[in-house]
GROMACS .gro file of C-alpha atoms in nm:
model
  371
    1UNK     CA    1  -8.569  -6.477   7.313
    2UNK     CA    2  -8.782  -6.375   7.569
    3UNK     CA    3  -8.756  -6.543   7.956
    4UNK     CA    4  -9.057  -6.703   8.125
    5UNK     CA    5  -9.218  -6.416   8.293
    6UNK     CA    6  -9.318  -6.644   8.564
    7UNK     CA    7  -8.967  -6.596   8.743
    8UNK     CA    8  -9.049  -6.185   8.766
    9UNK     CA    9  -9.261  -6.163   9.086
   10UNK     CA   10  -9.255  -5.784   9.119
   11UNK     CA   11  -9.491  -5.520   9.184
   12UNK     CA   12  -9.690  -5.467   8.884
   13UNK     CA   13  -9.615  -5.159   8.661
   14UNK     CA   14  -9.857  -4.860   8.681
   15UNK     CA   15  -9.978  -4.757   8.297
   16UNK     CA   16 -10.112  -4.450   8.171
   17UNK     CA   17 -10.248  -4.425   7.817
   18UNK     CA   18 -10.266  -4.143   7.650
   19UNK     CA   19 -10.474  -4.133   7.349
   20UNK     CA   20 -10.735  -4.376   7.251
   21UNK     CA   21 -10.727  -4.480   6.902
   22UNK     CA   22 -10.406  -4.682   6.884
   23UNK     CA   23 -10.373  -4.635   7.243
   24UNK     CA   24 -10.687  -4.944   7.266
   25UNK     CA   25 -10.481  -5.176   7.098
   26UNK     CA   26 -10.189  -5.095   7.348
   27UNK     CA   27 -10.471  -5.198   7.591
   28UNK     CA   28 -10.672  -5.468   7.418
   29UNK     CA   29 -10.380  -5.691   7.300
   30UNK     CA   30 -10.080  -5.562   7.567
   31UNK     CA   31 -10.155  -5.445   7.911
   32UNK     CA   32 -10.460  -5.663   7.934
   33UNK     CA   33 -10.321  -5.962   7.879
   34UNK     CA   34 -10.042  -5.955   8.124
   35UNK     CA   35 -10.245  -5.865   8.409
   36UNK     CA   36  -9.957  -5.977   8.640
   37UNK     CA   37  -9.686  -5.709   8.495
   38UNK     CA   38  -9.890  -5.386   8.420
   39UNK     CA   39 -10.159  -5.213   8.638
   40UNK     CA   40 -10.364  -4.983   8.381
   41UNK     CA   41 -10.431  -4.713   8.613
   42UNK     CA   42 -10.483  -4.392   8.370
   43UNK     CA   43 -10.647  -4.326   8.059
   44UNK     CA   44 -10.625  -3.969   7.888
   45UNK     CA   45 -10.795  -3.848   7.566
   46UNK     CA   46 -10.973  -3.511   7.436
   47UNK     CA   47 -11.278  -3.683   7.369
   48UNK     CA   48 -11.483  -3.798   7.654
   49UNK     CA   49 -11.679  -4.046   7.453
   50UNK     CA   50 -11.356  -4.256   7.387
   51UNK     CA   51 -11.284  -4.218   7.753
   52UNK     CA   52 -11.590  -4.367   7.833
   53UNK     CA   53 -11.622  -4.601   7.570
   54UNK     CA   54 -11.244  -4.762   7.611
   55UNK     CA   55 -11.234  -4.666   8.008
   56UNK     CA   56 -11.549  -4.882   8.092
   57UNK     CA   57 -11.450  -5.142   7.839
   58UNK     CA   58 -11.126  -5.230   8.055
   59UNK     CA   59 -11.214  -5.087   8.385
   60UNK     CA   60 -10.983  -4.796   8.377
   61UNK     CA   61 -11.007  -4.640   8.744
   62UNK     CA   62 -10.912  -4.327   8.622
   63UNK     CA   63 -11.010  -4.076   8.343
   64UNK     CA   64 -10.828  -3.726   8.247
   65UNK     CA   65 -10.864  -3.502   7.909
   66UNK     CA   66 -10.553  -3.367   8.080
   67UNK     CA   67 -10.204  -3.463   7.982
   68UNK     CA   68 -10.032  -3.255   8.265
   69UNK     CA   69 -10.249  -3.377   8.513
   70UNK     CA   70 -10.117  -3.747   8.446
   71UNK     CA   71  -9.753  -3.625   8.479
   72UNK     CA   72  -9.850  -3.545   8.817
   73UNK     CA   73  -9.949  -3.847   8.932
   74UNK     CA   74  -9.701  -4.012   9.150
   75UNK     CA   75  -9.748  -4.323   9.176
   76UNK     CA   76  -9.726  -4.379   8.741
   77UNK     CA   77  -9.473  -4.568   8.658
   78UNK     CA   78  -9.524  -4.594   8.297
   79UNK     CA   79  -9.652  -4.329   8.090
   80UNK     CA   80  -9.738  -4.445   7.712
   81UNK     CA   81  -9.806  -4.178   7.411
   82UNK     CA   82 -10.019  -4.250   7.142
   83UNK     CA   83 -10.140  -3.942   7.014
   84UNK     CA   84 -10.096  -3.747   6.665
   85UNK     CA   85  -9.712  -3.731   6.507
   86UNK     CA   86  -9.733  -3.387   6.576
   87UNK     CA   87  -9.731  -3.404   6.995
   88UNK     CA   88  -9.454  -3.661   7.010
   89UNK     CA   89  -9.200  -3.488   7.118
   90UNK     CA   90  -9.318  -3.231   7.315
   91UNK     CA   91  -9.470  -3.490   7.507
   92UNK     CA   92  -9.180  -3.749   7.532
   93UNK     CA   93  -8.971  -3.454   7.666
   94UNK     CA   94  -9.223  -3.330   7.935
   95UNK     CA   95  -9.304  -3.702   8.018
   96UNK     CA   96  -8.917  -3.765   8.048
   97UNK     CA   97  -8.844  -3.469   8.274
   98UNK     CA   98  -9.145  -3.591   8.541
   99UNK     CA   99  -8.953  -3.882   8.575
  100UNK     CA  100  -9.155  -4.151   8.370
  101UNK     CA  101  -9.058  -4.437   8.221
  102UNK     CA  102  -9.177  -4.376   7.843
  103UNK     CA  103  -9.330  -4.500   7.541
  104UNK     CA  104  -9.421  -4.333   7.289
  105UNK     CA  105  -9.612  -4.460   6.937
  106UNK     CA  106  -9.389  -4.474   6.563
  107UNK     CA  107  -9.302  -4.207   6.400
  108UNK     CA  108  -9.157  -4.110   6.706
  109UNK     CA  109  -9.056  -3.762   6.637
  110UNK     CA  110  -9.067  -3.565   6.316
  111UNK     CA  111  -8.694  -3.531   6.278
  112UNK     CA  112  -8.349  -3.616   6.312
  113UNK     CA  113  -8.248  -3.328   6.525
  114UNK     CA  114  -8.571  -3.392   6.746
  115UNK     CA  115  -8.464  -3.760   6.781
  116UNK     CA  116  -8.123  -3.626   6.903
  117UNK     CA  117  -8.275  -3.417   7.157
  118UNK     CA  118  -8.449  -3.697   7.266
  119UNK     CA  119  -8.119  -3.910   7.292
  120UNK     CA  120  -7.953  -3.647   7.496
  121UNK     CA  121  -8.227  -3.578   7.706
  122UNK     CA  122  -8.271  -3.922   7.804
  123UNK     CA  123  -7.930  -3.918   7.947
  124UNK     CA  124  -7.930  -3.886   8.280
  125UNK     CA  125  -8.298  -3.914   8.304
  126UNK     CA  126  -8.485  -4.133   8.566
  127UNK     CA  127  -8.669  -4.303   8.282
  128UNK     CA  128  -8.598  -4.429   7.936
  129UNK     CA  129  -8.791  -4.372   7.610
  130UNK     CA  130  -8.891  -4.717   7.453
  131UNK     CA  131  -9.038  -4.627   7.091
  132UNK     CA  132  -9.319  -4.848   6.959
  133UNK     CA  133  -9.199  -5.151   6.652
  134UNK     CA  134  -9.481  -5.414   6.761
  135UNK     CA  135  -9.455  -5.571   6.423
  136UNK     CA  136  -9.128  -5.739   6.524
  137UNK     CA  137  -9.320  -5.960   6.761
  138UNK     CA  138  -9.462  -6.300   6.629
  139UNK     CA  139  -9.312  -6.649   6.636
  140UNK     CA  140  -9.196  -6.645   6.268
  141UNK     CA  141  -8.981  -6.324   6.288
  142UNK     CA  142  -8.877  -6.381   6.595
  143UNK     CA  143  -8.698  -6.718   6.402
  144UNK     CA  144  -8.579  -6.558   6.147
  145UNK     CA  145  -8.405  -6.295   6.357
  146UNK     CA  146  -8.248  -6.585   6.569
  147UNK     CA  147  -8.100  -6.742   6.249
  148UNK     CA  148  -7.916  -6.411   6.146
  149UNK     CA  149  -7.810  -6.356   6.503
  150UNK     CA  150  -7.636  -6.627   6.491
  151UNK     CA  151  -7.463  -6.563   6.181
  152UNK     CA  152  -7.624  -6.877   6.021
  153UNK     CA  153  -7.764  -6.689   5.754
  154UNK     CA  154  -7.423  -6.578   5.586
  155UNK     CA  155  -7.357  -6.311   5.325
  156UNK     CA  156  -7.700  -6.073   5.246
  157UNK     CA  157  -7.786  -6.067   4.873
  158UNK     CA  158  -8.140  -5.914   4.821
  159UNK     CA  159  -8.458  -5.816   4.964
  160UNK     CA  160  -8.753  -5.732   4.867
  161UNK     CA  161  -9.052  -5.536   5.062
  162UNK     CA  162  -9.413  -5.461   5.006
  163UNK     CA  163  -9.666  -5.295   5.225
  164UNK     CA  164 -10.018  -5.329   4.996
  165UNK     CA  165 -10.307  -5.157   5.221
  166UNK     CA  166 -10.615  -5.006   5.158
  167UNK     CA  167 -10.717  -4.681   5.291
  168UNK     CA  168 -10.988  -4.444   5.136
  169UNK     CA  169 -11.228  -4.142   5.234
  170UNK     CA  170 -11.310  -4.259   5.587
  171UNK     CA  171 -10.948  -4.291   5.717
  172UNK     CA  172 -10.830  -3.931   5.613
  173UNK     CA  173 -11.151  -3.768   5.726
  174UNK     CA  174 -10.997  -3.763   6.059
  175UNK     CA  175 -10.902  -3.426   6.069
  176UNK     CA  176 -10.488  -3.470   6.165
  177UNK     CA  177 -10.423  -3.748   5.874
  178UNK     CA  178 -10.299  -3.694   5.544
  179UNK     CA  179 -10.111  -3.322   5.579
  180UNK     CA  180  -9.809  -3.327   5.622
  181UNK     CA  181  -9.816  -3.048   5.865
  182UNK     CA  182 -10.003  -3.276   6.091
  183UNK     CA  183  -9.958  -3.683   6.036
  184UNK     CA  184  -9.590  -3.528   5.898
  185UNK     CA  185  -9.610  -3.818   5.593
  186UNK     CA  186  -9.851  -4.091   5.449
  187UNK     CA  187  -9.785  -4.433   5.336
  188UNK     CA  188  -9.388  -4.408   5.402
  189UNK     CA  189  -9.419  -4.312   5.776
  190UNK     CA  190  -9.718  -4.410   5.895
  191UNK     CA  191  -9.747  -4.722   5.701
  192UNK     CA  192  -9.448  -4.875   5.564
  193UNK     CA  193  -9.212  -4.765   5.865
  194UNK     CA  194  -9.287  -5.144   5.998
  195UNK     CA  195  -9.209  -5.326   5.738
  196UNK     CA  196  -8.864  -5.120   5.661
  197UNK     CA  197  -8.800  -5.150   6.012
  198UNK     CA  198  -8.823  -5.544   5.977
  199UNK     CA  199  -8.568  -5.454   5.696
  200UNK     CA  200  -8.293  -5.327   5.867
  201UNK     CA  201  -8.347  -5.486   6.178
  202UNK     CA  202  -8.267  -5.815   5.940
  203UNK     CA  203  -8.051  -5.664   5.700
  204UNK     CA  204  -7.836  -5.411   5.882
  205UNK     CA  205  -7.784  -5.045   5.782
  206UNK     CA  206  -7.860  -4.869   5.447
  207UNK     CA  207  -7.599  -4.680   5.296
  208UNK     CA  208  -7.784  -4.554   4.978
  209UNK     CA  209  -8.119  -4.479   4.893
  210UNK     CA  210  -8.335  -4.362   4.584
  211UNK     CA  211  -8.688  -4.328   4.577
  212UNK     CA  212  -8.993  -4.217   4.378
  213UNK     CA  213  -9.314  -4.118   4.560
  214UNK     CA  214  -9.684  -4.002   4.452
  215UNK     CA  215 -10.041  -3.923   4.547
  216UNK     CA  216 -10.241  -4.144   4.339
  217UNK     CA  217 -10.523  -4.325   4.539
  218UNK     CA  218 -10.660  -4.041   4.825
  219UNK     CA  219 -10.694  -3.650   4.769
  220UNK     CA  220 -10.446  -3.589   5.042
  221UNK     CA  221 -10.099  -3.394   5.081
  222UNK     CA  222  -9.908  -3.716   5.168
  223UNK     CA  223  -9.796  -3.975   4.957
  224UNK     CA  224  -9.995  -4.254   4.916
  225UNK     CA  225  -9.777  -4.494   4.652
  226UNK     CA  226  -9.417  -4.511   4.712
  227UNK     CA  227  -9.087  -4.761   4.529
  228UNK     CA  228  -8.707  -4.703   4.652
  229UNK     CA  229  -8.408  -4.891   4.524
  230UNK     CA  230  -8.179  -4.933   4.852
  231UNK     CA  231  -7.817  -5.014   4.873
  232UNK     CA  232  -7.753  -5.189   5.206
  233UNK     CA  233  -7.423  -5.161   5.436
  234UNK     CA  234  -7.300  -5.497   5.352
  235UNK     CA  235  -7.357  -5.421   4.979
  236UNK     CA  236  -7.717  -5.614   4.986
  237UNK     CA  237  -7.972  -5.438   4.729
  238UNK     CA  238  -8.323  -5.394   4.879
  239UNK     CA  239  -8.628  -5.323   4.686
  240UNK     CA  240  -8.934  -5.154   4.881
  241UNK     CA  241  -9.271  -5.102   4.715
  242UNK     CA  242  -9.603  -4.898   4.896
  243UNK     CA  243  -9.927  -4.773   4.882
  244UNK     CA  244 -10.233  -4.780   5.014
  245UNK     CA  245 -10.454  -4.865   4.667
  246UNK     CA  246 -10.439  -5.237   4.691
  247UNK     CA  247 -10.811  -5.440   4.764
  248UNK     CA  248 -10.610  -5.712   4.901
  249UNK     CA  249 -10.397  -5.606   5.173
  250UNK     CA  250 -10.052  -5.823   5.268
  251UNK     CA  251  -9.702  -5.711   5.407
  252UNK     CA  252  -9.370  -5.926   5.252
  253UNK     CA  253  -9.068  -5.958   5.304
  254UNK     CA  254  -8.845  -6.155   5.134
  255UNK     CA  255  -8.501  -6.171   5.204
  256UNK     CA  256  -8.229  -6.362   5.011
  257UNK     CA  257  -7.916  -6.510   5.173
  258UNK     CA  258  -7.591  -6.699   5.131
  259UNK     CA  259  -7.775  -6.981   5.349
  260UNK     CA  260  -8.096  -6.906   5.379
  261UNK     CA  261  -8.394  -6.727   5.213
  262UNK     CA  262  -8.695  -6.602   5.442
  263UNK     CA  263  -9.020  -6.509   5.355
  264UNK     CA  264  -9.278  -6.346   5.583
  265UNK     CA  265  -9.635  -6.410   5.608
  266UNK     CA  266  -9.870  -6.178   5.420
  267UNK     CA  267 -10.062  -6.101   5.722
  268UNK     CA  268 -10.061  -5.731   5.697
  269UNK     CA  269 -10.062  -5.616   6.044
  270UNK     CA  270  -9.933  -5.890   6.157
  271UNK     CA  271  -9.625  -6.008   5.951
  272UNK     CA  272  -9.437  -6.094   6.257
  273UNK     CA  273  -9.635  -6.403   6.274
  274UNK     CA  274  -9.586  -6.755   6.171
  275UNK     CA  275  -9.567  -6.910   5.883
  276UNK     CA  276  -9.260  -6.779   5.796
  277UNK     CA  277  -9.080  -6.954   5.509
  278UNK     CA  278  -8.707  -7.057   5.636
  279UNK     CA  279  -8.589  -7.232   5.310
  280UNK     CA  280  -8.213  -7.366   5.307
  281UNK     CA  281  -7.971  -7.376   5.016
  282UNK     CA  282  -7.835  -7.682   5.155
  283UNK     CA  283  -7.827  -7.978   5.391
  284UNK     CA  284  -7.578  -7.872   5.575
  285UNK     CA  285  -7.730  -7.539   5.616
  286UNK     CA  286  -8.079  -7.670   5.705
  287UNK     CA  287  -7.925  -7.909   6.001
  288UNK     CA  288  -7.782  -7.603   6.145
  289UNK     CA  289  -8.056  -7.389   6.142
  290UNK     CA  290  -8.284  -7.638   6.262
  291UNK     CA  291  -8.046  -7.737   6.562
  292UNK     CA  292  -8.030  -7.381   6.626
  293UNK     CA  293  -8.430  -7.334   6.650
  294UNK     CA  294  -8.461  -7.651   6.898
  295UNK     CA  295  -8.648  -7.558   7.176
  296UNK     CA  296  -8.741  -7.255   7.021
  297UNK     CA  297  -8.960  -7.080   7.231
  298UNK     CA  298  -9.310  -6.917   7.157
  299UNK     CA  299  -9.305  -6.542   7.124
  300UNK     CA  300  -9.659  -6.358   7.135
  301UNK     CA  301  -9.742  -6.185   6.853
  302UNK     CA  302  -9.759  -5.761   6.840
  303UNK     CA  303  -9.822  -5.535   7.169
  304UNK     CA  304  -9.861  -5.835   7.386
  305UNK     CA  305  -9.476  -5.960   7.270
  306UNK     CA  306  -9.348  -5.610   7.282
  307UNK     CA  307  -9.488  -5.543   7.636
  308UNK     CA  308  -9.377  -5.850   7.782
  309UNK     CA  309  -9.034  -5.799   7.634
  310UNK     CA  310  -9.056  -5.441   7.796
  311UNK     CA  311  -9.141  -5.572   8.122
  312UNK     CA  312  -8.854  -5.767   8.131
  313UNK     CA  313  -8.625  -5.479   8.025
  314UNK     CA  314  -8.713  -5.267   8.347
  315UNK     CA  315  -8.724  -5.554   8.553
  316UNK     CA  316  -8.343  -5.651   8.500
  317UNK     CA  317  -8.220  -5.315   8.358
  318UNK     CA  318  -8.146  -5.433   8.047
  319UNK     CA  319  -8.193  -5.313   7.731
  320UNK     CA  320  -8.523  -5.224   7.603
  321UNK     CA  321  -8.676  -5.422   7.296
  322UNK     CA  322  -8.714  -5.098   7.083
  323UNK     CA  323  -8.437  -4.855   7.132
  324UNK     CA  324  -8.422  -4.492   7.066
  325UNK     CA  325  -8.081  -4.585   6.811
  326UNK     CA  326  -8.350  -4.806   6.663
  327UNK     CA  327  -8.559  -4.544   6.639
  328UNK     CA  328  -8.329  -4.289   6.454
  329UNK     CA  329  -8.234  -4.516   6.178
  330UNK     CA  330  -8.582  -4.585   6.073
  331UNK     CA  331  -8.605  -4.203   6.076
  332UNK     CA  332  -8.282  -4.156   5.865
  333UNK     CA  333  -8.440  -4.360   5.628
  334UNK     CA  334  -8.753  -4.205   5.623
  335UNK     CA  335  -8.573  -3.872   5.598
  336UNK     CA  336  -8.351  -4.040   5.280
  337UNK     CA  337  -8.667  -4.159   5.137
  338UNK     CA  338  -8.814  -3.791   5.144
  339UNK     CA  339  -8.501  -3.601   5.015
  340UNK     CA  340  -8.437  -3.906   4.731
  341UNK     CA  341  -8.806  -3.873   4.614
  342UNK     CA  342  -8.810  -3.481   4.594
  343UNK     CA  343  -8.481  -3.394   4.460
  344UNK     CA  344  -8.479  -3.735   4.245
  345UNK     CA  345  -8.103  -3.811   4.305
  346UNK     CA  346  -7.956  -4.068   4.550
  347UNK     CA  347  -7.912  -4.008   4.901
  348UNK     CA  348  -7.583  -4.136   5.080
  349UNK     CA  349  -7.653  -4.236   5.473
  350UNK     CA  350  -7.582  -4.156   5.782
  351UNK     CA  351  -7.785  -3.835   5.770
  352UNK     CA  352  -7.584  -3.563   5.998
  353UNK     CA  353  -7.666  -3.231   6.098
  354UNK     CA  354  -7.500  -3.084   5.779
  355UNK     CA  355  -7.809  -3.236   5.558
  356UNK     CA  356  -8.077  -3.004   5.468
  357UNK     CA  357  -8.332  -3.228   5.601
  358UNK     CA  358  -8.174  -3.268   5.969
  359UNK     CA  359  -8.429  -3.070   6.077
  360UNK     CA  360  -8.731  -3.257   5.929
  361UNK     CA  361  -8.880  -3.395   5.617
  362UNK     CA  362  -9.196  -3.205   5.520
  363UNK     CA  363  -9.214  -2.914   5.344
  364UNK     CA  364  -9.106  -2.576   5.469
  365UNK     CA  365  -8.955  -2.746   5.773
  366UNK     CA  366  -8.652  -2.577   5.937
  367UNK     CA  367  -8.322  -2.710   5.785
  368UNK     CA  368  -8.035  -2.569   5.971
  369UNK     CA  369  -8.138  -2.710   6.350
  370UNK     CA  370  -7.848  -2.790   6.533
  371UNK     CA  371  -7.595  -2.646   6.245
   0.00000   0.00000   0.00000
């Protein structure tokens, strides 16, 4: 649980965005509400009419189509990367060697060997590489994750998952979205990666995964309806379900255990929030939990949650909210996912540099890096 950020009287951190589509939310529900830990100093974007548009919005003091030209700048503390899948890494690595601290927008990279480049790179380095998992911010998952953290929830049975959006014509017409070669997946990665991150971060590791994937609802390259069968560490089964067809849109998790079943809110960008349903199978167990949640307190929901928690992490040293081992198993997943869906057989995690997709998931992507 998060500190009062009242005791952190520092200096605060300098910001630079780069990229303003997702980049605005970083803005509009993060760095502008905690005024008192991050200074937005930077914006950077290709088009000039989002710099204008998002820079005069917030005040930004300064405005750069130039991504090299912010790495420069000496007095940025922070530099945060929300552009295409595609420029990840080259841009976590070049942001990493100025000496940044760095965050950088889900999927993170678009492999498992990049994400281990990025892990050994970051050793050593001035800064550290916070990826971005805002959905695990929000009163009611923050709860639920306390009860399992405390081992209150027992043995895991089951869980189920569903991410139901809707996207159509005007979503993909943005030029970089739906090719693979480009957004690098569809509803798996760019969608459901939340959601099965709230999986595992609940549930532990997966050790087994098949899956079944189509193109159904957009004329894209990606995948747009997805269902996987899951076989967790701790011998849990976990069902997932996606696509982005459904006119109402929710995200659910359920999650069945010895003591406790939890169910999400079907807020779908938001399923961190409360009300989350913390039903008991006993007295007994319900006294516990609810001693345990006594004083309980209030964790802000998305960006703003994350950031503050991130804040807090540079402040004391500690470690960050989202880490880069976080990172990599939501990408061995998504790279299980892939390989279980084309080859339709199961796929046995960990994912080492021996598997033929170690070196990404799409199609025609090199499979012997770092053999």
């Amino acid at each position: 649980m998060l500190k009062p950020m009242s005791k952190l009287k520092s200096k605060p951190k300098t910001v630079a965005v780069i990229g303003c589509g997702i980049g605005r939310s970083h803005i509009a529900e993060g760095y502008a509400r905690l005024p008192d830990q991050f200074d937005l100093q930077v914006i950077c974007d290709l088009s000039q009419e989002r710099l204008t548009t998002v820079g005069d919005e917030f005040s930004v003091p300064r405005r750069t189509t130039s991504f090299d030209e912010v790495l420069a700048m000496g007095d940025i503390d922070i530099v945060d990367i929300c552009t295409p899948p595609t420029l990840h890494f080259p841009q976590v690595m070049a942001a990493l060697a100025a000496g940044k601290q760095v965050i950088c927008e889900k999927p993170l990279v678009g492999s498992l060997h990049e994400i281990d480049q990025l892990t050994a790179a970051e050793t050593g380095a001035r800064g550290r590489i916070m990826p971005v998992f805002q959905y695990r911010f929000g009163n009611g998952l923050q709860k639920a994750r306390r009860i399992v953290e405390l081992g209150l929830a027992g043995k895991p049975y089951l869980a189920t998952v569903e991410t139901a959006w809707l996207r159509g014509a005007k979503y993909y017409s943005v030029p970089w979205r739906g090719r693979f070669e480009t957004e690098l997946g569809g509803a798996l990665l760019t969608h459901a990666i939340h959601a099965h991150d709230i999986l595992t971060w609940l549930m532990g590791d997966v050790v087994s995964v098949f899956a079944r994937a189509a193109t159904r609802v957009n004329d894209i390259e990606v995948e747009d309806c997805a269902v996987a069968s899951l076989v967790m560490e701790s011998g849990a089964l976990a069902s997932l379900a996606a696509t982005l067809g459904s006119a109402l849109e929710i995200s659910r998790l359920r999650l069945c255990f010895e003591h406790v079943t939890l169910e999400s809110s079907l807020a779908p960008y938001a399923p961190g929030d409360d009300p989350w349903q913390i039903i008991a199978t006993s007295p007994e167990a319900e006294a516990r939990i609810a001693k345990a949640l006594e004083g309980f307190t209030f964790v802000p929901s998305r960006f703003e949650g994350l950031m503050a928690a991130y804040h807090q992490a540079l402040e004391t040293n500690g470690p960050l909210p989202v880490t880069l081992q976080d990172a990599r198993r939501s990408l061995e997943l998504i790279t299980a996912l892939y390989h279980a869906a084309e080859t339709g057989t199961a796929v046995a995690l960990p994912i080492g540099k021996e598997h033929p997709k170690y070196g990404g998931w799409r199609p025609g992507a090199a499979t012997a890096a770092g053999r």
